[in-house]
mmCIF file of C-alpha atoms in Angstrom:
data_model
loop_
_atom_site.group_PDB
_atom_site.id
_atom_site.type_symbol
_atom_site.label_atom_id
_atom_site.label_comp_id
_atom_site.label_asym_id
_atom_site.label_seq_id
_atom_site.Cartn_x
_atom_site.Cartn_y
_atom_site.Cartn_z
ATOM 1 C CA MET A 54 -63.769 -27.764 37.891
ATOM 2 C CA SER A 55 -63.186 -24.461 35.847
ATOM 3 C CA ARG A 56 -59.454 -24.633 36.966
ATOM 4 C CA SER A 57 -59.232 -28.086 35.435
ATOM 5 C CA LEU A 58 -60.762 -26.847 32.211
ATOM 6 C CA GLN A 59 -58.398 -23.817 32.024
ATOM 7 C CA ALA A 60 -55.328 -25.800 32.672
ATOM 8 C CA PRO A 61 -54.942 -27.449 29.186
ATOM 9 C CA GLY A 62 -55.375 -23.976 27.669
ATOM 10 C CA LEU A 63 -52.753 -22.312 29.846
ATOM 11 C CA ARG A 64 -50.450 -25.150 28.872
ATOM 12 C CA ARG A 65 -51.052 -24.634 25.115
ATOM 13 C CA HIS A 66 -50.363 -20.834 25.632
ATOM 14 C CA HIS A 67 -47.041 -21.579 27.405
ATOM 15 C CA VAL A 68 -46.048 -23.914 24.577
ATOM 16 C CA LEU A 69 -46.908 -21.315 21.990
ATOM 17 C CA PHE A 70 -45.139 -18.629 23.980
ATOM 18 C CA TRP A 71 -41.830 -20.815 24.213
ATOM 19 C CA LEU A 72 -42.151 -21.889 20.441
ATOM 20 C CA LEU A 73 -42.395 -18.162 19.552
ATOM 21 C CA LEU A 74 -39.481 -17.229 21.693
ATOM 22 C CA TRP A 75 -37.375 -20.004 20.379
ATOM 23 C CA SER A 76 -38.059 -18.963 16.771
ATOM 24 C CA ILE A 77 -36.901 -15.282 17.436
ATOM 25 C CA ALA A 78 -33.921 -16.456 19.421
ATOM 26 C CA TRP A 79 -32.651 -19.298 17.114
ATOM 27 C CA PRO A 80 -31.513 -17.226 14.193
ATOM 28 C CA ALA A 81 -29.714 -14.816 16.509
ATOM 29 C CA LEU A 82 -28.033 -17.838 18.169
ATOM 30 C CA VAL A 83 -26.982 -19.274 14.664
ATOM 31 C CA LEU A 84 -25.534 -15.905 13.605
ATOM 32 C CA ALA A 85 -23.549 -15.545 16.938
ATOM 33 C CA ALA A 86 -22.017 -19.081 16.442
ATOM 34 C CA SER A 87 -21.146 -18.471 12.762
ATOM 35 C CA PRO A 88 -17.624 -17.291 12.199
ATOM 36 C CA PRO A 89 -17.436 -13.774 10.675
ATOM 37 C CA ALA A 90 -17.007 -13.503 7.146
ATOM 38 C CA GLN A 91 -13.375 -13.155 6.342
ATOM 39 C CA GLU A 92 -12.265 -10.296 4.154
ATOM 40 C CA PRO A 93 -10.587 -11.073 0.817
ATOM 41 C CA GLU A 94 -6.801 -11.057 0.640
ATOM 42 C CA TRP A 95 -6.880 -9.106 -2.666
ATOM 43 C CA THR A 96 -9.368 -6.309 -3.475
ATOM 44 C CA PRO A 97 -9.507 -4.338 -6.661
ATOM 45 C CA SER A 98 -9.916 -0.487 -6.370
ATOM 46 C CA ARG A 99 -13.407 0.973 -7.562
ATOM 47 C CA ASP A 100 -11.852 1.860 -10.966
ATOM 48 C CA GLY A 101 -9.990 -1.408 -11.247
ATOM 49 C CA GLN A 102 -6.574 0.133 -11.701
ATOM 50 C CA TRP A 103 -5.015 -1.029 -8.392
ATOM 51 C CA LEU A 104 -4.990 -4.152 -6.258
ATOM 52 C CA LEU A 105 -4.932 -3.776 -2.501
ATOM 53 C CA GLN A 106 -3.354 -6.732 -0.567
ATOM 54 C CA ARG A 107 -5.015 -6.737 2.895
ATOM 55 C CA SER A 108 -2.320 -8.688 4.856
ATOM 56 C CA THR A 109 0.463 -6.432 3.784
ATOM 57 C CA GLY A 110 -1.444 -3.132 3.240
ATOM 58 C CA LEU A 111 0.433 -2.870 -0.184
ATOM 59 C CA VAL A 112 -1.390 -1.234 -3.200
ATOM 60 C CA TRP A 113 -0.256 -2.723 -6.549
ATOM 61 C CA GLN A 114 -0.562 -1.389 -10.083
ATOM 62 C CA ARG A 115 -2.903 -3.813 -11.729
ATOM 63 C CA CYS A 116 -1.262 -3.170 -15.073
ATOM 64 C CA LEU A 117 2.346 -2.755 -16.160
ATOM 65 C CA VAL A 118 3.704 0.628 -16.772
ATOM 66 C CA GLY A 119 2.446 1.781 -20.126
ATOM 67 C CA MET A 120 -0.750 -0.091 -19.886
ATOM 68 C CA GLN A 121 -4.262 0.858 -18.666
ATOM 69 C CA TRP A 122 -7.156 -1.008 -17.143
ATOM 70 C CA ASN A 123 -10.369 -0.823 -19.324
ATOM 71 C CA GLY A 124 -12.657 -2.446 -16.998
ATOM 72 C CA LYS A 125 -11.845 -5.999 -18.335
ATOM 73 C CA ASP A 126 -8.256 -6.133 -19.153
ATOM 74 C CA CYS A 127 -4.924 -4.319 -19.392
ATOM 75 C CA VAL A 128 -4.551 -2.653 -22.788
ATOM 76 C CA GLY A 129 -1.803 -0.751 -24.515
ATOM 77 C CA GLN A 130 1.863 -1.700 -24.901
ATOM 78 C CA PRO A 131 3.942 -2.357 -21.813
ATOM 79 C CA GLN A 132 6.885 -0.087 -21.405
ATOM 80 C CA TRP A 133 10.280 -1.918 -21.524
ATOM 81 C CA ALA A 134 12.904 -0.394 -19.290
ATOM 82 C CA ASP A 135 16.349 -1.266 -17.827
ATOM 83 C CA HIS A 136 16.692 -1.069 -14.217
ATOM 84 C CA MET A 137 17.813 2.402 -13.986
ATOM 85 C CA GLN A 138 15.061 3.629 -16.226
ATOM 86 C CA ALA A 139 12.482 1.498 -14.112
ATOM 87 C CA SER A 140 13.597 3.341 -11.014
ATOM 88 C CA ALA A 141 13.295 6.575 -12.789
ATOM 89 C CA LEU A 142 9.788 5.703 -13.953
ATOM 90 C CA ALA A 143 8.948 4.955 -10.300
ATOM 91 C CA ARG A 144 10.140 8.309 -9.060
ATOM 92 C CA GLN A 145 8.292 10.121 -11.807
ATOM 93 C CA ARG A 146 4.967 8.368 -10.887
ATOM 94 C CA ALA A 147 5.553 9.095 -7.207
ATOM 95 C CA LYS A 148 6.209 12.704 -8.090
ATOM 96 C CA ALA A 149 3.161 13.053 -10.367
ATOM 97 C CA ASP A 150 0.682 11.423 -7.960
ATOM 98 C CA ALA A 151 2.366 12.549 -4.841
ATOM 99 C CA LEU A 152 2.361 9.041 -3.551
ATOM 100 C CA PRO A 153 5.465 6.903 -2.692
ATOM 101 C CA TRP A 154 5.216 4.476 -5.761
ATOM 102 C CA ARG A 155 8.376 2.320 -5.936
ATOM 103 C CA LEU A 156 9.821 -0.955 -7.439
ATOM 104 C CA PRO A 157 8.695 -4.069 -5.451
ATOM 105 C CA HIS A 158 11.201 -5.990 -3.296
ATOM 106 C CA LEU A 159 11.742 -9.520 -4.337
ATOM 107 C CA LYS A 160 9.582 -11.220 -1.731
ATOM 108 C CA GLU A 161 6.703 -8.885 -2.357
ATOM 109 C CA LEU A 162 6.838 -9.565 -6.190
ATOM 110 C CA GLN A 163 7.013 -13.375 -5.515
ATOM 111 C CA VAL A 164 3.677 -13.126 -3.594
ATOM 112 C CA LEU A 165 2.066 -11.169 -6.377
ATOM 113 C CA ALA A 166 3.296 -13.886 -8.783
ATOM 114 C CA GLN A 167 1.206 -16.470 -6.810
ATOM 115 C CA LEU A 168 -1.792 -14.423 -7.578
ATOM 116 C CA GLY A 169 -0.906 -14.463 -11.230
ATOM 117 C CA GLN A 170 -0.948 -18.338 -11.057
ATOM 118 C CA GLN A 171 -4.368 -18.569 -9.786
ATOM 119 C CA LYS A 172 -6.724 -19.520 -12.581
ATOM 120 C CA ALA A 173 -9.868 -18.373 -10.866
ATOM 121 C CA ARG A 174 -12.210 -16.326 -12.969
ATOM 122 C CA PRO A 175 -12.340 -13.291 -13.190
ATOM 123 C CA ARG A 176 -8.598 -12.990 -12.814
ATOM 124 C CA LEU A 177 -7.303 -10.377 -10.612
ATOM 125 C CA LEU A 178 -4.043 -10.188 -12.353
ATOM 126 C CA PRO A 179 -4.641 -10.221 -16.126
ATOM 127 C CA GLU A 180 -2.669 -12.610 -18.331
ATOM 128 C CA SER A 181 -1.652 -9.701 -20.531
ATOM 129 C CA THR A 182 0.584 -8.357 -17.665
ATOM 130 C CA GLU A 183 2.455 -11.456 -17.032
ATOM 131 C CA GLY A 184 6.122 -11.632 -17.720
ATOM 132 C CA TRP A 185 9.700 -10.830 -16.129
ATOM 133 C CA VAL A 186 9.401 -7.765 -13.926
ATOM 134 C CA TRP A 187 12.221 -5.830 -12.273
ATOM 135 C CA THR A 188 12.485 -5.775 -8.363
ATOM 136 C CA ALA A 189 14.540 -3.263 -6.217
ATOM 137 C CA SER A 190 16.403 -6.185 -4.823
ATOM 138 C CA ILE A 191 20.010 -6.527 -5.572
ATOM 139 C CA PRO A 192 21.860 -9.901 -5.295
ATOM 140 C CA ILE A 193 24.219 -10.071 -2.239
ATOM 141 C CA GLU A 194 25.540 -13.604 -2.076
ATOM 142 C CA VAL A 195 28.536 -14.631 -4.247
ATOM 143 C CA ARG A 196 27.409 -17.552 -6.560
ATOM 144 C CA ASN A 197 29.726 -19.992 -8.229
ATOM 145 C CA VAL A 198 30.299 -19.307 -11.929
ATOM 146 C CA ASN A 199 30.618 -21.859 -14.789
ATOM 147 C CA PRO A 200 33.322 -20.386 -16.928
ATOM 148 C CA TYR A 201 32.071 -22.532 -19.798
ATOM 149 C CA ASN A 202 28.500 -21.073 -19.762
ATOM 150 C CA TYR A 203 27.805 -19.327 -23.121
ATOM 151 C CA GLY A 204 26.112 -16.574 -21.374
ATOM 152 C CA ASN A 205 28.902 -15.999 -18.738
ATOM 153 C CA VAL A 206 31.393 -15.860 -21.556
ATOM 154 C CA MET A 207 29.518 -13.422 -23.611
ATOM 155 C CA ASN A 208 29.072 -11.217 -20.586
ATOM 156 C CA GLY A 209 32.710 -11.483 -19.395
ATOM 157 C CA VAL A 210 31.639 -13.101 -16.189
ATOM 158 C CA SER A 211 34.274 -15.262 -14.456
ATOM 159 C CA GLY A 212 34.831 -16.565 -10.813
ATOM 160 C CA GLN A 213 37.291 -13.794 -10.217
ATOM 161 C CA ASN A 214 35.098 -10.810 -11.143
ATOM 162 C CA VAL A 215 31.636 -12.126 -10.186
ATOM 163 C CA SER A 216 31.600 -10.406 -6.797
ATOM 164 C CA GLN A 217 32.671 -7.127 -8.466
ATOM 165 C CA LEU A 218 29.749 -7.587 -11.053
ATOM 166 C CA LYS A 219 27.204 -8.123 -8.453
ATOM 167 C CA PHE A 220 26.189 -4.605 -8.417
ATOM 168 C CA LEU A 221 25.509 -4.771 -12.124
ATOM 169 C CA HIS A 222 22.757 -7.424 -11.470
ATOM 170 C CA ALA A 223 19.160 -7.259 -10.014
ATOM 171 C CA TRP A 224 16.397 -9.862 -9.103
ATOM 172 C CA VAL A 225 13.602 -10.257 -11.573
ATOM 173 C CA VAL A 226 10.360 -12.381 -11.113
ATOM 174 C CA ASN A 227 8.287 -14.017 -13.815
ATOM 175 C CA THR A 228 4.743 -13.353 -12.676
ATOM 176 C CA ALA A 229 3.291 -15.937 -14.887
ATOM 177 C CA THR A 230 5.367 -18.805 -13.358
ATOM 178 C CA GLY A 231 6.767 -17.343 -10.122
ATOM 179 C CA GLU A 232 10.319 -18.050 -11.318
ATOM 180 C CA SER A 233 13.068 -15.603 -9.984
ATOM 181 C CA ARG A 234 16.554 -14.827 -11.084
ATOM 182 C CA ASP A 235 19.367 -12.916 -9.708
ATOM 183 C CA ASP A 236 21.607 -13.125 -12.717
ATOM 184 C CA VAL A 237 20.007 -10.412 -14.913
ATOM 185 C CA LEU A 238 22.179 -7.382 -15.736
ATOM 186 C CA LYS A 239 20.426 -4.118 -14.999
ATOM 187 C CA ARG A 240 21.002 -2.848 -18.618
ATOM 188 C CA THR A 241 18.471 -5.599 -19.742
ATOM 189 C CA PRO A 242 14.974 -4.439 -20.737
ATOM 190 C CA MET A 243 12.317 -5.698 -18.509
ATOM 191 C CA PHE A 244 8.642 -5.051 -17.576
ATOM 192 C CA VAL A 245 7.886 -2.440 -14.743
ATOM 193 C CA ARG A 246 5.271 -2.756 -11.966
ATOM 194 C CA LEU A 247 4.975 -0.347 -9.231
ATOM 195 C CA VAL A 248 3.726 -0.740 -5.619
ATOM 196 C CA ARG A 249 3.227 1.488 -2.480
ATOM 197 C CA LYS A 250 1.844 1.367 0.968
ATOM 198 C CA ALA A 251 -2.018 1.856 1.171
ATOM 199 C CA ASP A 252 -1.867 3.970 4.309
ATOM 200 C CA ALA A 253 0.552 6.679 2.611
ATOM 201 C CA PRO A 254 -0.916 9.893 2.275
#
């Protein structure tokens, strides 16, 4: 008779035991089944001066050359430079920081321009830094030339000499719109933004 009286109590203890075990195990199972949190593609440095792009390992200047990050925006006057001056500014910065700063390649700057077009707040790429920026990329394809285009006439560009003039041009990218052009003479003043590899010493 005592066994029959104890059985319901034992059953209750078993139920409570399994409920307790399940309450402990369930959160762990949920966490294990949840996908790991993905790291953001773009991360500002602690001082906000640089942006790290995770997928490429590139570190970008957040501000144009001549400007500084003040914690909220880029302030100061961006430095205008022709292509030769822009390359010299990159070398000077690399020497001063002992880091391999350089002009970005076309595809790299096009990706950065996509970030500039994102309207999320806070903006990682400030509107104050948007505009036409030099790349290190040089046009390599011979393009057709309209001899009646005013710009071509003024620059002396014709179908006969366009291939010889290719070395006088470089690619530029508008970080506000993502537009790119390969017909800009290297002597034209443009904005400058530098980039380097994150794992560089």
